[in-house]
CSV table of C-alpha atoms in Angstrom, one decimal:
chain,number,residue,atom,x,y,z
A,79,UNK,CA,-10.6,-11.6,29.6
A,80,UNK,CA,-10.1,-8.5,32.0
A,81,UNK,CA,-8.5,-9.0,34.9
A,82,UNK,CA,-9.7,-8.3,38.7
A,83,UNK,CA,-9.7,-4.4,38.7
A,84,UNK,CA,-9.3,-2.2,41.8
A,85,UNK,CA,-9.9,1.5,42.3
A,86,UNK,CA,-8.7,3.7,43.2
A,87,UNK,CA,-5.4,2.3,43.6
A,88,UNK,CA,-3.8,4.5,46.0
A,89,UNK,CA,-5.8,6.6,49.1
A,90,UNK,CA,-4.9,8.7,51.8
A,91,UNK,CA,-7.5,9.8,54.9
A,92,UNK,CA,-7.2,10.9,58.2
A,93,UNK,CA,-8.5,9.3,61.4
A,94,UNK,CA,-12.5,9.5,61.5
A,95,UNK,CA,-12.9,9.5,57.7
A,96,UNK,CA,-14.8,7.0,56.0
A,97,UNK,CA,-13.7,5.1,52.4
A,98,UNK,CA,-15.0,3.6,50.0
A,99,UNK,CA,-13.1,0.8,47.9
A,100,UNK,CA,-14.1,-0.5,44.5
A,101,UNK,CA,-13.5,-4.0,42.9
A,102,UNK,CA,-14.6,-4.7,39.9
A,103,UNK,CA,-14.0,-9.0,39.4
A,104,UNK,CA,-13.6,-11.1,35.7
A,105,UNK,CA,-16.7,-11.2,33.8
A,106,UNK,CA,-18.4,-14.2,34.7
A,107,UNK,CA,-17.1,-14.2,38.2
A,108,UNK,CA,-20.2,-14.1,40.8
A,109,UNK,CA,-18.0,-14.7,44.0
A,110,UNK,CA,-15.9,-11.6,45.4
A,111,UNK,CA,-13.6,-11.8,48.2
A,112,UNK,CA,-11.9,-8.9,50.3
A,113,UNK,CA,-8.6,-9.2,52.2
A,114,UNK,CA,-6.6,-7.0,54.3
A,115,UNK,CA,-2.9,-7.3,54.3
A,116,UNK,CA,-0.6,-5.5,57.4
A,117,UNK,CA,3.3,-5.7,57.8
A,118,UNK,CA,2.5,-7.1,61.3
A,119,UNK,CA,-0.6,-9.5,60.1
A,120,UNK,CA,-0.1,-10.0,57.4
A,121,UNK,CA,-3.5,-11.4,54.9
A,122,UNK,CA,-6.3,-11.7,56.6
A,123,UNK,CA,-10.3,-12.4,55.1
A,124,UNK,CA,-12.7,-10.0,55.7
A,125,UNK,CA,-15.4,-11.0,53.3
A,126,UNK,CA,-17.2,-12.8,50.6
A,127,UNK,CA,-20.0,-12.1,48.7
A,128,UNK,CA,-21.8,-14.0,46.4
A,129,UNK,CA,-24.5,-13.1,44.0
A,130,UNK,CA,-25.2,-10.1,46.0
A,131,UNK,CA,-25.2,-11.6,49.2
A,132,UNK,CA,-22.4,-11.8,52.1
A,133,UNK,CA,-21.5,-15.6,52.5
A,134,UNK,CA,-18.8,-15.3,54.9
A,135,UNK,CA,-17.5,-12.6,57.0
A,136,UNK,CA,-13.9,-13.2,58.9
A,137,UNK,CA,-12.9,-11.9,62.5
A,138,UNK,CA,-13.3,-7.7,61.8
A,139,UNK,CA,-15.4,-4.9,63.3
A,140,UNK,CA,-18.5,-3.7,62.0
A,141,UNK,CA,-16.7,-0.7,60.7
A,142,UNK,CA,-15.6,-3.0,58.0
A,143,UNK,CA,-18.7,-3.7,55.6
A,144,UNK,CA,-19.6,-4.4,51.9
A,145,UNK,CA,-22.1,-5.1,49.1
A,146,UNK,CA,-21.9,-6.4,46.5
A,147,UNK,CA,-24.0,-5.3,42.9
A,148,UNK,CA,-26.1,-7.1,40.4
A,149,UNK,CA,-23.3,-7.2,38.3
A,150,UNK,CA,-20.6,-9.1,40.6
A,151,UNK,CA,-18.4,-5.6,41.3
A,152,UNK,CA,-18.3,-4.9,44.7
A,153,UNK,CA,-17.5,-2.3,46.9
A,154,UNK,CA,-16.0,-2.2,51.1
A,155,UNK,CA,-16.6,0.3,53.3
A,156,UNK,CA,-14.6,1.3,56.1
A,157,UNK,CA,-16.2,4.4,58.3
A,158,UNK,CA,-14.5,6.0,61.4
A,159,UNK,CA,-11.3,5.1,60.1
A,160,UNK,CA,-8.3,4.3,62.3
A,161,UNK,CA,-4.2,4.7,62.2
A,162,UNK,CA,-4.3,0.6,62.2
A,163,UNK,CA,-6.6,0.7,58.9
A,164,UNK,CA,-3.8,1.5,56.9
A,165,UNK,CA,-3.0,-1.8,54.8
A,166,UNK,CA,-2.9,-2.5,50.8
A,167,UNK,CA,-7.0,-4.0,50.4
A,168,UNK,CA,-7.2,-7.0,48.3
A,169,UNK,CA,-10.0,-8.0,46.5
A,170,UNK,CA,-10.1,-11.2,44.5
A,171,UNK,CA,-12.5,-13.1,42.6
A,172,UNK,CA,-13.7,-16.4,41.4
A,173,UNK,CA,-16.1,-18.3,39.1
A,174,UNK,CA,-18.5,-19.8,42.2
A,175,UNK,CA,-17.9,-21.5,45.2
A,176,UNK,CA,-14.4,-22.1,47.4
A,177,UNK,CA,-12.0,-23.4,47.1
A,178,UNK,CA,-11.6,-22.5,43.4
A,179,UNK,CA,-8.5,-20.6,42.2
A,180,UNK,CA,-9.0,-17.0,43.2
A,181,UNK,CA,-7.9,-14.5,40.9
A,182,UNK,CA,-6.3,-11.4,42.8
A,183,UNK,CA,-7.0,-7.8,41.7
A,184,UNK,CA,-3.9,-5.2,42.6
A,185,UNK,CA,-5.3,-3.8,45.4
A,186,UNK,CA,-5.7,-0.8,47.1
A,187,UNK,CA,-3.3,0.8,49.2
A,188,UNK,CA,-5.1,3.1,52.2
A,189,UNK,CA,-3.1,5.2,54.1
A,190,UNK,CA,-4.7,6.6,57.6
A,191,UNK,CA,-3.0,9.7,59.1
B,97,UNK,CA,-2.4,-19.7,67.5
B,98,UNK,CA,-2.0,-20.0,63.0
B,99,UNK,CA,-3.9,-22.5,62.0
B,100,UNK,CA,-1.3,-22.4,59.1
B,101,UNK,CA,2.3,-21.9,59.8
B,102,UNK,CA,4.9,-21.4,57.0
B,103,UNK,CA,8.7,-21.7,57.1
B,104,UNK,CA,11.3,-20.2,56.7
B,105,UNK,CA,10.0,-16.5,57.1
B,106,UNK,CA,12.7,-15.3,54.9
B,107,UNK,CA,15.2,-17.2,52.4
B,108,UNK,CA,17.9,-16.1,50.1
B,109,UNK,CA,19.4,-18.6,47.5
B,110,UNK,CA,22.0,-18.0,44.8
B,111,UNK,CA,20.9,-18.3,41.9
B,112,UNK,CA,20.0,-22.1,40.1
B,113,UNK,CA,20.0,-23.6,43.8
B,114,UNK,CA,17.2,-25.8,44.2
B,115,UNK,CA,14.4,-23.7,46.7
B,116,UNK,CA,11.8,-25.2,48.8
B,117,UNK,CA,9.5,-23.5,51.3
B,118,UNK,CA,7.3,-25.4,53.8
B,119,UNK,CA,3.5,-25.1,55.0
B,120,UNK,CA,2.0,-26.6,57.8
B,121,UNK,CA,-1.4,-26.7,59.1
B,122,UNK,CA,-3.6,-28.2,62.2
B,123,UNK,CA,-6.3,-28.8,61.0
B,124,UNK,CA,-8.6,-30.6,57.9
B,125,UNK,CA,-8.8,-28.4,54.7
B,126,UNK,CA,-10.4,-28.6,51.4
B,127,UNK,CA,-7.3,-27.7,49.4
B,128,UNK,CA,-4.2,-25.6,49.6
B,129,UNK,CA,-3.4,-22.7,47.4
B,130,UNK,CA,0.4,-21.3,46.8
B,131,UNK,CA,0.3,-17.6,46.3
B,132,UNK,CA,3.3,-15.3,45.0
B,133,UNK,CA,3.5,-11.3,45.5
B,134,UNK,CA,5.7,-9.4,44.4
B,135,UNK,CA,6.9,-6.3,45.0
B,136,UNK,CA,4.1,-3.6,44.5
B,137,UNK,CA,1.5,-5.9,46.1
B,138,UNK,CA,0.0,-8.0,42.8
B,139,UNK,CA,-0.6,-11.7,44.1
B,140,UNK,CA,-0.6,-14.2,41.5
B,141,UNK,CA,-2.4,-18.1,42.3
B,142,UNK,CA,0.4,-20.5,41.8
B,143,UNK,CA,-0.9,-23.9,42.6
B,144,UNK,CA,-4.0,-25.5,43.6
B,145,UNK,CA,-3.9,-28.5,45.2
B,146,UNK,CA,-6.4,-31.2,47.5
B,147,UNK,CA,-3.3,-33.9,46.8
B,148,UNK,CA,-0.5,-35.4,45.5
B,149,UNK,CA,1.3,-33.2,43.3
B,150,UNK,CA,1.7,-30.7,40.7
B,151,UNK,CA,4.1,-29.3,38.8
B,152,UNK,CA,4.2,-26.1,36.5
B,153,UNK,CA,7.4,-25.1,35.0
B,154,UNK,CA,10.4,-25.1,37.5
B,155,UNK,CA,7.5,-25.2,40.2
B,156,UNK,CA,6.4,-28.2,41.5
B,157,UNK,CA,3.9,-28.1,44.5
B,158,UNK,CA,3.1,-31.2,46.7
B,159,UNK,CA,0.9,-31.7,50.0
B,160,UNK,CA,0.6,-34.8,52.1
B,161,UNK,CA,-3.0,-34.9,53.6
B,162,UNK,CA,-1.8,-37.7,56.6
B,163,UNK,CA,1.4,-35.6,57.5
B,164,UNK,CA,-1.4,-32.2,56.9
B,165,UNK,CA,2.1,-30.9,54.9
B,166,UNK,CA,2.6,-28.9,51.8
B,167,UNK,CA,5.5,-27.7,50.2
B,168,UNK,CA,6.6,-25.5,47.3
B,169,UNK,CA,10.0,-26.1,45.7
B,170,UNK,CA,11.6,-23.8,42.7
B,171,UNK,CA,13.9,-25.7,40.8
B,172,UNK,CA,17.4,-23.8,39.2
B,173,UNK,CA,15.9,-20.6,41.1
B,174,UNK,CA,16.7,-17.7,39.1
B,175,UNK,CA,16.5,-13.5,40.2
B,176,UNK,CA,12.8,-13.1,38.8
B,177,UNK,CA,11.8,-16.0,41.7
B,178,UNK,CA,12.2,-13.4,43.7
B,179,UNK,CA,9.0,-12.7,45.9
B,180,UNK,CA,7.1,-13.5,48.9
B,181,UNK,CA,5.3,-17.2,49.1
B,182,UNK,CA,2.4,-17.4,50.7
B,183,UNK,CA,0.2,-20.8,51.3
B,184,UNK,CA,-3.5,-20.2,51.8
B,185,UNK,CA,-5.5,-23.1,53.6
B,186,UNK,CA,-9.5,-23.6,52.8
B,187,UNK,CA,-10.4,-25.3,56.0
B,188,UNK,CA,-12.8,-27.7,56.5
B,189,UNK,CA,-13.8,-26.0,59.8
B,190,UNK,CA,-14.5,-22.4,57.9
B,191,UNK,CA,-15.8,-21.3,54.9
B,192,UNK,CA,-12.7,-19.4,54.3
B,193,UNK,CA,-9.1,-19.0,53.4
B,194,UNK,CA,-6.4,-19.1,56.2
B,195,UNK,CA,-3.2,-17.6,55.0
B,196,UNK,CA,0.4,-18.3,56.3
B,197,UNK,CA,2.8,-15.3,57.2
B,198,UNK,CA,4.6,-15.6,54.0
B,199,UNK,CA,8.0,-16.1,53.0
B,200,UNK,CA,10.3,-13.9,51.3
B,201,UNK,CA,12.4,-15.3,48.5
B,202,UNK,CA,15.7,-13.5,47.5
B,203,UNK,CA,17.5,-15.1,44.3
B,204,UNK,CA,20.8,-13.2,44.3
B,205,UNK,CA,22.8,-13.6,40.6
């Protein structure tokens, strides 16, 4: 099987931008799961979704939001970006419900000038 | 305050010294994951675990519910050990994965 796949894998914006962040999870998987990891905070949940619907959300603004497709991938959006967005995006999937193994795509790294 | 706390923050071992690196946390959880990254960002699920003990390899993984106590030790620790460890908690009290801050692992030859 395919791994977790994450696209693009490398992004640079300026302040005020928006992005858009793909994950595409292993066939089969119907729960997706996005994390942001900082130097200074390191991983942190921002949210799941599960058969198309958001199951948990952690501690973020609402500049943070997702959705996820009939077909598990998902995608995060992050509008009005800030310098502070700048992390490596995580997205990781697994067969159903916490707290099964997640499998970790190679996430993302956004860069905010 | 970290509902889970990890120590040490950062660890360097000569190689085939016998590695272990502690997680702590305050409250009831569903299971514990170990996590390793390596450099370039790719996280990998090590273990697994809701008790007792597992071992994979030169890993071996254990958590003591009571003592709410986990630990990861890497047995005749070689270079390619090198990485950061992170422990992941699902608490009972959320839906969700609390991580520690990670610990970086150095295996010099």
């Amino acid at each position: 099987k395919a791994g977790v796949t994450q696209t693009p894998r490398y992004l640079i914006k300026t302040r005020g931008q928006q992005v858009t962040l793909s994950c595409s999870p292993i066939s089969g998987h119907r729960s997706v799961s996005w994390y942001q990891q900082t130097p200074g905070q390191g991983l942190q949940f921002l949210f799941e979704y599960f058969s198309e619907t958001q199951r948990n959300k952690g501690n973020f603004p609402g500049r943070f939001s997702g959705r996820q497709f009939s077909n598990s991938r998902s995608e995060m959006n992050v509008s009005t970006l800030e310098l502070g967005d700048s992390a490596l995006y995580l997205c990781a999937s697994r067969q159903a419900n916490p707290p099964d193994t997640q499998y970790f795509g190679p996430g993302t790294r956004l860069t905010v000038l | 305050k970290n509902e889970v706390e990890q120590s040490p923050q950062n660890l360097t071992a000569q190689e085939g010294e016998f590695i272990t690196i502690n997680c702590s946390y305050s409250v009831g959880i569903s299971a514990l994951h170990w996590l390793q990254q390596h450099p370039g960002g790719g996280i990998v699920s090590l273990f697994m675990l809701s008790s007792g003990k597992k071992k994979h390899g030169r890993l071996i993984a254990t958590i003591n519910i009571q003592e709410k106590h986990s630990s990861l030790h890497i047995t005749a620790s070689h270079p390619r050990d090198s990485a950061v460890y992170i422990c992941a908690a699902f608490l009972n009290t959320g839906n969700q994965f609390y991580f520690g801050t990670g610990t970086s692992l150095t295996v010099i030859p």
